[in-house]
């Protein structure tokens, strides 16, 4: 139901006739550095990854130093059995392990920092994502926000049984569409057992469409359909919320609770998430 | 508590035994031009040096030993009237007061007795009449009840354009807003920029911030009584206005002279009418309207009936793609009956309906969402004027609620979204109260009372059962229990003692104190900065406790120079128990398991309010200052494997509420240069509201994100704003025709008051995070309003 909050946000903006926004300088406290973890096991990949870093000052303008923790130890577990230590890949600046995960299995990682502290992720079950049955595009001339718009639509069958959640990731010309507005996810409270026909996963405004056309005169669209846990669903729902926090009808931002905790004191949490996902990749779509 | 009740009843009984050979003077005080009642008029007995005020229906009753008395009747803005009365039997005396014309004003003012601020036992009350409200400059030149109240001490808002108001640390859902006794759930048009009350249709508003009389209940923090005018009993009148945003029109008059009158009043915004002229926006709609109507029938001296209704709605629509609307409808029927000259009664039956809808449709895919709260009530209120020293009030109240929080259903042939139905809930809230206002001596007046309220959450309904007994997560539901129609799902109740005292130090100064306990059985479910019209109300039930609050207030009141200047200082302390709070990241919209997102919080609020007001003369206005603090504490719960530290807010420590404003300074001035020109201005300075700032940054999923360790850990910069207006009233050849033009500027010096500061990634360089200030109104907004009367 995220769309409702987007509509409300949109409305807010439309009616703030006299409003104005400007970038301001403010001073923020800087806290001590905290561990940040981003990692996943994904069923369509042979190599699984974990990236470690520390938080930076909020106005810092560089990417985190992912090699600062290259001497940490990261171990991946499947159904409580160790799959071994992950190795640090210096070029990609991430820990990797060669392993194909299985649907129905549970995964977690142990991270031993050079200080000796042990962080562990709460286990994530790899849930079946179903399949994208078809993917296609359509011109929508009546889009009330964007005017003439091009929509990417797909059809799929929701997996029987409750407790499922899905995220669709869209790659345009090989580039992952990662802004808050691009996040598209749903849980099966709303769609249990249904056939999803013509589910819109991405919408190009006419300007964006023109700008995205490559030299070969077309746009390449790849869509991943990921089956995710309810816990990770909640995590990305909050990520999306934090993309819209300024308006009167937006929820104020708050810490998004990670699934990674310090084993010595499980109230000390890292930031980020380690998740498991079954992924079905749709046939590549070319828009011309 | 039982002993308290017994003592109360005994003292009443004892008082009635001591009554001697006495007679009662009673009647109504009215406006001689319109025949409308004048509630709050002073009836003063020169010989005894004491007096009474008329009740909300303009009725008074005073019992005294036989004798001859000089009785002075007065009301602000009316000429005082003195009457000699020989009281050797019960006498009914209806009095009509003449409005004080401008020429007479100086004379009348000198002699007017207007010391209620000092003498009345009621404290913490803000009373504004429409004349004053209409002079205060407002956004787009539209007089506004709620925005005017926000200029009084102890009343704040989270931000410009936010719906509702906060009283002494209370959330916006803790205000009981009554329009002719019927509750209004959403007091805003256009999300919060304007209030739903049309000033042309109203006589006055009264806000109780503390020392709430026992006859009111159901909300923790305040009662806002909004009274509609009764309609002119003598002649037909019309008035209206054309403004930048909407126009107003009111018509009133007698159906049967001095017997039956009516008043109809309406407002509508008209920006959308211009939209229709353009090709691009022709299909769009954005408007709001409200309509007030009242019929007032004086059957005879002992019986009067009022029928009043309100209907208001906001509608926004973009072609067929999108539609959003909300509104209130209410209808109340009241019957005033005088059993005898000492026993006044009022019976009210009302119906109120608050509903909203949201619908969207894109490419044959769409959904519709509708939500409603229905409310039916019957109540009986009695005032018994026992003797000149004791006035008893008692009554009963029965309130039935029907909550239909929402059905959202998809439609269209490609629809794949299942309908969501957030379960309906039913509630019954009966209450009973008794209170006495006792003049113990010429120095000491007491008001003491007791209210008992009860709440039943009723079936039909299914209540989810959670593994740990606490609504932890939807995944922890292990079953559900079904209740049939009328079955009691949850049952709460409790006493609400009320107390007030006035020690009159001298005719010009007094010390007052009050204590109140209030209970509230409904919560507004909202975790956004400002409440939206889409927010639902949740009654107390299996997993939601009712809230209660205690407040003590101590005040010093002093009038100066023949009541020309009023000053007061009030210090309050307040405790809130079991108010709703929310887990971080709570998803509240259309959530069937919304109870899993709730936390129970306690609150504490304390502050001091200083007020200097000049009510008379060419120059009127006030300066007020409030020093206040409001904090909440949500410790979270421990249940099963869930621990309090995980789900509480800010590690279970006290944190400032969104509406906590340390300093609040207001300056309102109105000056009549001459008969033609008057000017007014107001200036406000407030500490910025609390806000959450990040203490660091991290990257996840290719996004730069702030880490927000604590809720409301910082504050926005201070808020300040100056508004001004000037009104020109050309001389009219006929007294009954009047035209005026008001020129106003809102936010005169273009202060960019931040509504919020939020954080985002720079569009060109995603590695650069930036802080963005959002000002709702960052420019001076001029307005011209034309008002007419004939």
Short mmCIF file of C-alpha atoms in Angstrom, two decimals, chain A residues 1-2 4-5 7-8 10-11 15-16 18-24 26-31 34 36-38 54-64 66 138 140 142-144 151 167 169 176 178-180 183 186 188-192 194-200 231-232 234-235 237-239 241-242 245-255 257 266-267 271-273 275, chain B residues 139-140 161 190-191 193 286 316 318 321-322 324 358 360-363 365 367 369 408 414-420 473-474 527-534 583-587 589-590 592-593 597 643 645-646 658 692-703 705-709 714 752 755-760 765 767-779 781:
data_model
loop_
_atom_site.label_atom_id
_atom_site.label_comp_id
_atom_site.label_asym_id
_atom_site.label_seq_id
_atom_site.Cartn_x
_atom_site.Cartn_y
_atom_site.Cartn_z
CA UNK A 1 0.00 0.00 0.00
CA UNK A 2 3.01 2.28 -0.32
CA UNK A 4 -1.16 5.57 -1.05
CA UNK A 5 1.51 7.39 0.88
CA UNK A 7 -0.15 9.87 -3.54
CA UNK A 8 -0.59 11.72 -0.28
CA UNK A 10 2.25 14.17 -4.10
CA UNK A 11 -0.93 15.89 -3.01
CA UNK A 15 -1.32 22.11 -2.58
CA UNK A 16 1.55 23.90 -0.98
CA UNK A 18 3.19 29.19 -1.32
CA UNK A 19 5.78 26.73 -0.14
CA UNK A 20 9.43 26.86 -0.90
CA UNK A 21 12.38 24.56 -0.43
CA UNK A 22 16.00 25.53 -0.13
CA UNK A 23 19.17 23.79 0.86
CA UNK A 24 20.43 25.01 4.21
CA UNK A 26 23.04 22.95 9.56
CA UNK A 27 25.36 21.43 12.06
CA UNK A 28 24.89 17.81 12.98
CA UNK A 29 26.33 15.82 15.80
CA UNK A 30 28.71 13.14 14.67
CA UNK A 31 28.39 9.91 16.50
CA UNK A 34 29.06 2.10 13.53
CA UNK A 36 27.41 -1.13 8.26
CA UNK A 37 26.62 -4.44 6.57
CA UNK A 38 25.11 -4.98 3.16
CA UNK A 54 31.62 2.16 8.86
CA UNK A 55 29.22 5.06 9.05
CA UNK A 56 30.62 8.46 8.11
CA UNK A 57 29.70 12.01 9.04
CA UNK A 58 26.41 12.83 7.40
CA UNK A 59 27.80 15.48 5.05
CA UNK A 60 30.85 13.41 4.02
CA UNK A 61 31.06 13.39 0.20
CA UNK A 62 33.00 10.21 -0.46
CA UNK A 63 31.95 6.60 -0.69
CA UNK A 64 32.71 4.52 2.39
CA UNK A 66 34.96 -0.82 1.96
CA UNK A 138 3.00 0.21 -23.31
CA UNK A 140 0.08 5.44 -21.45
CA UNK A 142 -3.39 9.44 -19.70
CA UNK A 143 -0.91 9.33 -16.86
CA UNK A 144 -2.12 12.09 -14.61
CA UNK A 151 5.14 1.82 -18.69
CA UNK A 167 10.62 -6.87 -4.54
CA UNK A 169 14.48 -4.50 -9.18
CA UNK A 176 20.18 -0.46 -11.20
CA UNK A 178 17.87 2.67 -6.89
CA UNK A 179 16.18 5.86 -5.78
CA UNK A 180 13.42 5.77 -3.18
CA UNK A 183 11.59 0.92 -4.91
CA UNK A 186 4.52 -5.75 -2.07
CA UNK A 188 0.89 -11.05 -0.18
CA UNK A 189 -1.65 -9.58 2.26
CA UNK A 190 -2.91 -7.71 -0.77
CA UNK A 191 -2.38 -10.25 -3.52
CA UNK A 192 -2.54 -13.73 -1.95
CA UNK A 194 -3.63 -13.88 -7.38
CA UNK A 195 -2.47 -13.66 -10.94
CA UNK A 196 -0.81 -10.31 -11.34
CA UNK A 197 -1.64 -9.06 -14.79
CA UNK A 198 -0.13 -5.89 -16.11
CA UNK A 199 1.63 -4.96 -12.89
CA UNK A 200 3.48 -1.70 -13.61
CA UNK A 231 11.31 -8.98 7.81
CA UNK A 232 13.29 -7.65 4.86
CA UNK A 234 9.61 -4.24 6.43
CA UNK A 235 13.18 -3.02 6.18
CA UNK A 237 9.37 -0.33 3.39
CA UNK A 238 11.12 1.88 5.91
CA UNK A 239 13.88 2.69 3.43
CA UNK A 241 9.53 5.91 3.81
CA UNK A 242 12.81 7.67 4.51
CA UNK A 245 10.32 12.66 5.09
CA UNK A 246 9.96 16.40 4.74
CA UNK A 247 6.28 17.02 4.08
CA UNK A 248 3.55 17.56 6.63
CA UNK A 249 2.03 14.16 5.89
CA UNK A 250 5.24 12.18 5.88
CA UNK A 251 6.39 10.02 8.74
CA UNK A 252 9.42 11.52 10.47
CA UNK A 253 12.57 9.45 9.89
CA UNK A 254 13.76 6.96 12.49
CA UNK A 255 16.45 4.33 12.80
CA UNK A 257 16.35 -1.74 12.67
CA UNK A 266 22.30 -8.02 21.11
CA UNK A 267 21.00 -4.50 21.66
CA UNK A 271 23.27 -0.80 10.31
CA UNK A 272 22.18 -2.39 7.06
CA UNK A 273 20.85 -5.88 6.40
CA UNK A 275 19.01 -10.90 3.29
CA UNK B 139 -3.95 33.91 5.69
CA UNK B 140 -5.80 35.18 2.60
CA UNK B 161 -1.16 24.61 7.73
CA UNK B 190 -7.64 22.20 2.81
CA UNK B 191 -5.64 19.82 5.04
CA UNK B 193 -5.02 25.82 6.26
CA UNK B 286 -10.31 21.23 -5.92
CA UNK B 316 -9.85 17.13 -4.79
CA UNK B 318 -7.77 14.93 -11.10
CA UNK B 321 -7.49 9.31 -12.19
CA UNK B 322 -7.72 10.45 -8.66
CA UNK B 324 -9.89 12.51 -2.52
CA UNK B 358 -9.72 8.12 -1.62
CA UNK B 360 -7.37 6.29 -7.87
CA UNK B 361 -7.59 4.87 -11.30
CA UNK B 362 -4.84 4.44 -13.85
CA UNK B 363 -5.34 2.42 -17.01
CA UNK B 365 -6.68 -0.41 -12.64
CA UNK B 367 -8.90 1.24 -6.02
CA UNK B 369 -11.11 3.50 -0.10
CA UNK B 408 -10.19 -0.43 0.11
CA UNK B 414 -6.71 -6.20 -14.51
CA UNK B 415 -7.11 -5.72 -10.80
CA UNK B 416 -4.94 -8.04 -8.76
CA UNK B 417 -5.25 -6.35 -5.37
CA UNK B 418 -7.49 -8.10 -2.84
CA UNK B 419 -9.91 -5.89 -0.97
CA UNK B 420 -8.68 -4.84 2.43
CA UNK B 473 3.59 -8.93 14.89
CA UNK B 474 0.96 -10.21 12.45
CA UNK B 527 2.48 9.08 13.13
CA UNK B 528 2.95 11.72 10.46
CA UNK B 529 4.12 15.20 11.40
CA UNK B 530 0.69 16.68 10.77
CA UNK B 531 -2.42 14.52 10.90
CA UNK B 532 -3.99 13.80 7.52
CA UNK B 533 -7.68 13.54 6.77
CA UNK B 534 -7.02 9.84 6.13
CA UNK B 583 6.95 1.94 16.92
CA UNK B 584 9.62 3.35 14.65
CA UNK B 585 8.68 2.71 11.05
CA UNK B 586 5.05 1.91 11.90
CA UNK B 587 2.77 1.42 8.89
CA UNK B 589 -2.53 3.24 6.70
CA UNK B 590 -5.03 0.49 5.93
CA UNK B 592 -5.60 -4.75 9.37
CA UNK B 593 -3.23 -5.48 12.26
CA UNK B 597 2.27 -0.92 15.54
CA UNK B 643 11.86 -7.03 24.69
CA UNK B 645 14.46 -2.15 24.50
CA UNK B 646 13.69 -3.35 20.97
CA UNK B 658 6.29 16.95 18.20
CA UNK B 692 14.91 14.08 14.29
CA UNK B 693 18.35 14.72 12.79
CA UNK B 694 20.84 12.08 11.67
CA UNK B 695 24.17 11.55 13.39
CA UNK B 696 25.83 9.75 10.52
CA UNK B 697 25.49 8.33 7.04
CA UNK B 698 25.66 4.88 5.49
CA UNK B 699 25.07 3.30 2.11
CA UNK B 700 22.64 0.50 1.41
CA UNK B 701 21.06 -0.69 -1.83
CA UNK B 702 22.92 2.10 -3.66
CA UNK B 703 21.29 4.75 -1.51
CA UNK B 705 20.92 7.04 4.14
CA UNK B 706 21.01 9.00 7.34
CA UNK B 707 21.07 7.19 10.61
CA UNK B 708 18.51 8.67 12.97
CA UNK B 709 19.45 7.38 16.41
CA UNK B 714 17.00 18.34 17.76
CA UNK B 752 11.04 31.40 5.57
CA UNK B 755 7.99 23.50 8.61
CA UNK B 756 10.63 20.84 8.54
CA UNK B 757 14.20 20.18 7.59
CA UNK B 758 14.69 16.95 5.75
CA UNK B 759 17.65 15.22 4.19
CA UNK B 760 18.24 13.94 0.70
CA UNK B 765 25.98 14.25 -7.00
CA UNK B 767 27.45 11.25 -2.79
CA UNK B 768 26.57 14.70 -1.50
CA UNK B 769 23.84 14.66 1.13
CA UNK B 770 22.02 17.86 1.84
CA UNK B 771 19.65 19.35 4.37
CA UNK B 772 16.56 20.93 2.84
CA UNK B 773 14.35 23.44 4.55
CA UNK B 774 10.67 23.28 3.66
CA UNK B 775 8.74 26.45 4.36
CA UNK B 776 5.01 26.12 3.86
CA UNK B 777 4.51 29.82 3.38
CA UNK B 778 7.78 31.52 2.60
CA UNK B 779 6.49 34.65 0.90
CA UNK B 781 0.71 36.66 0.99
#
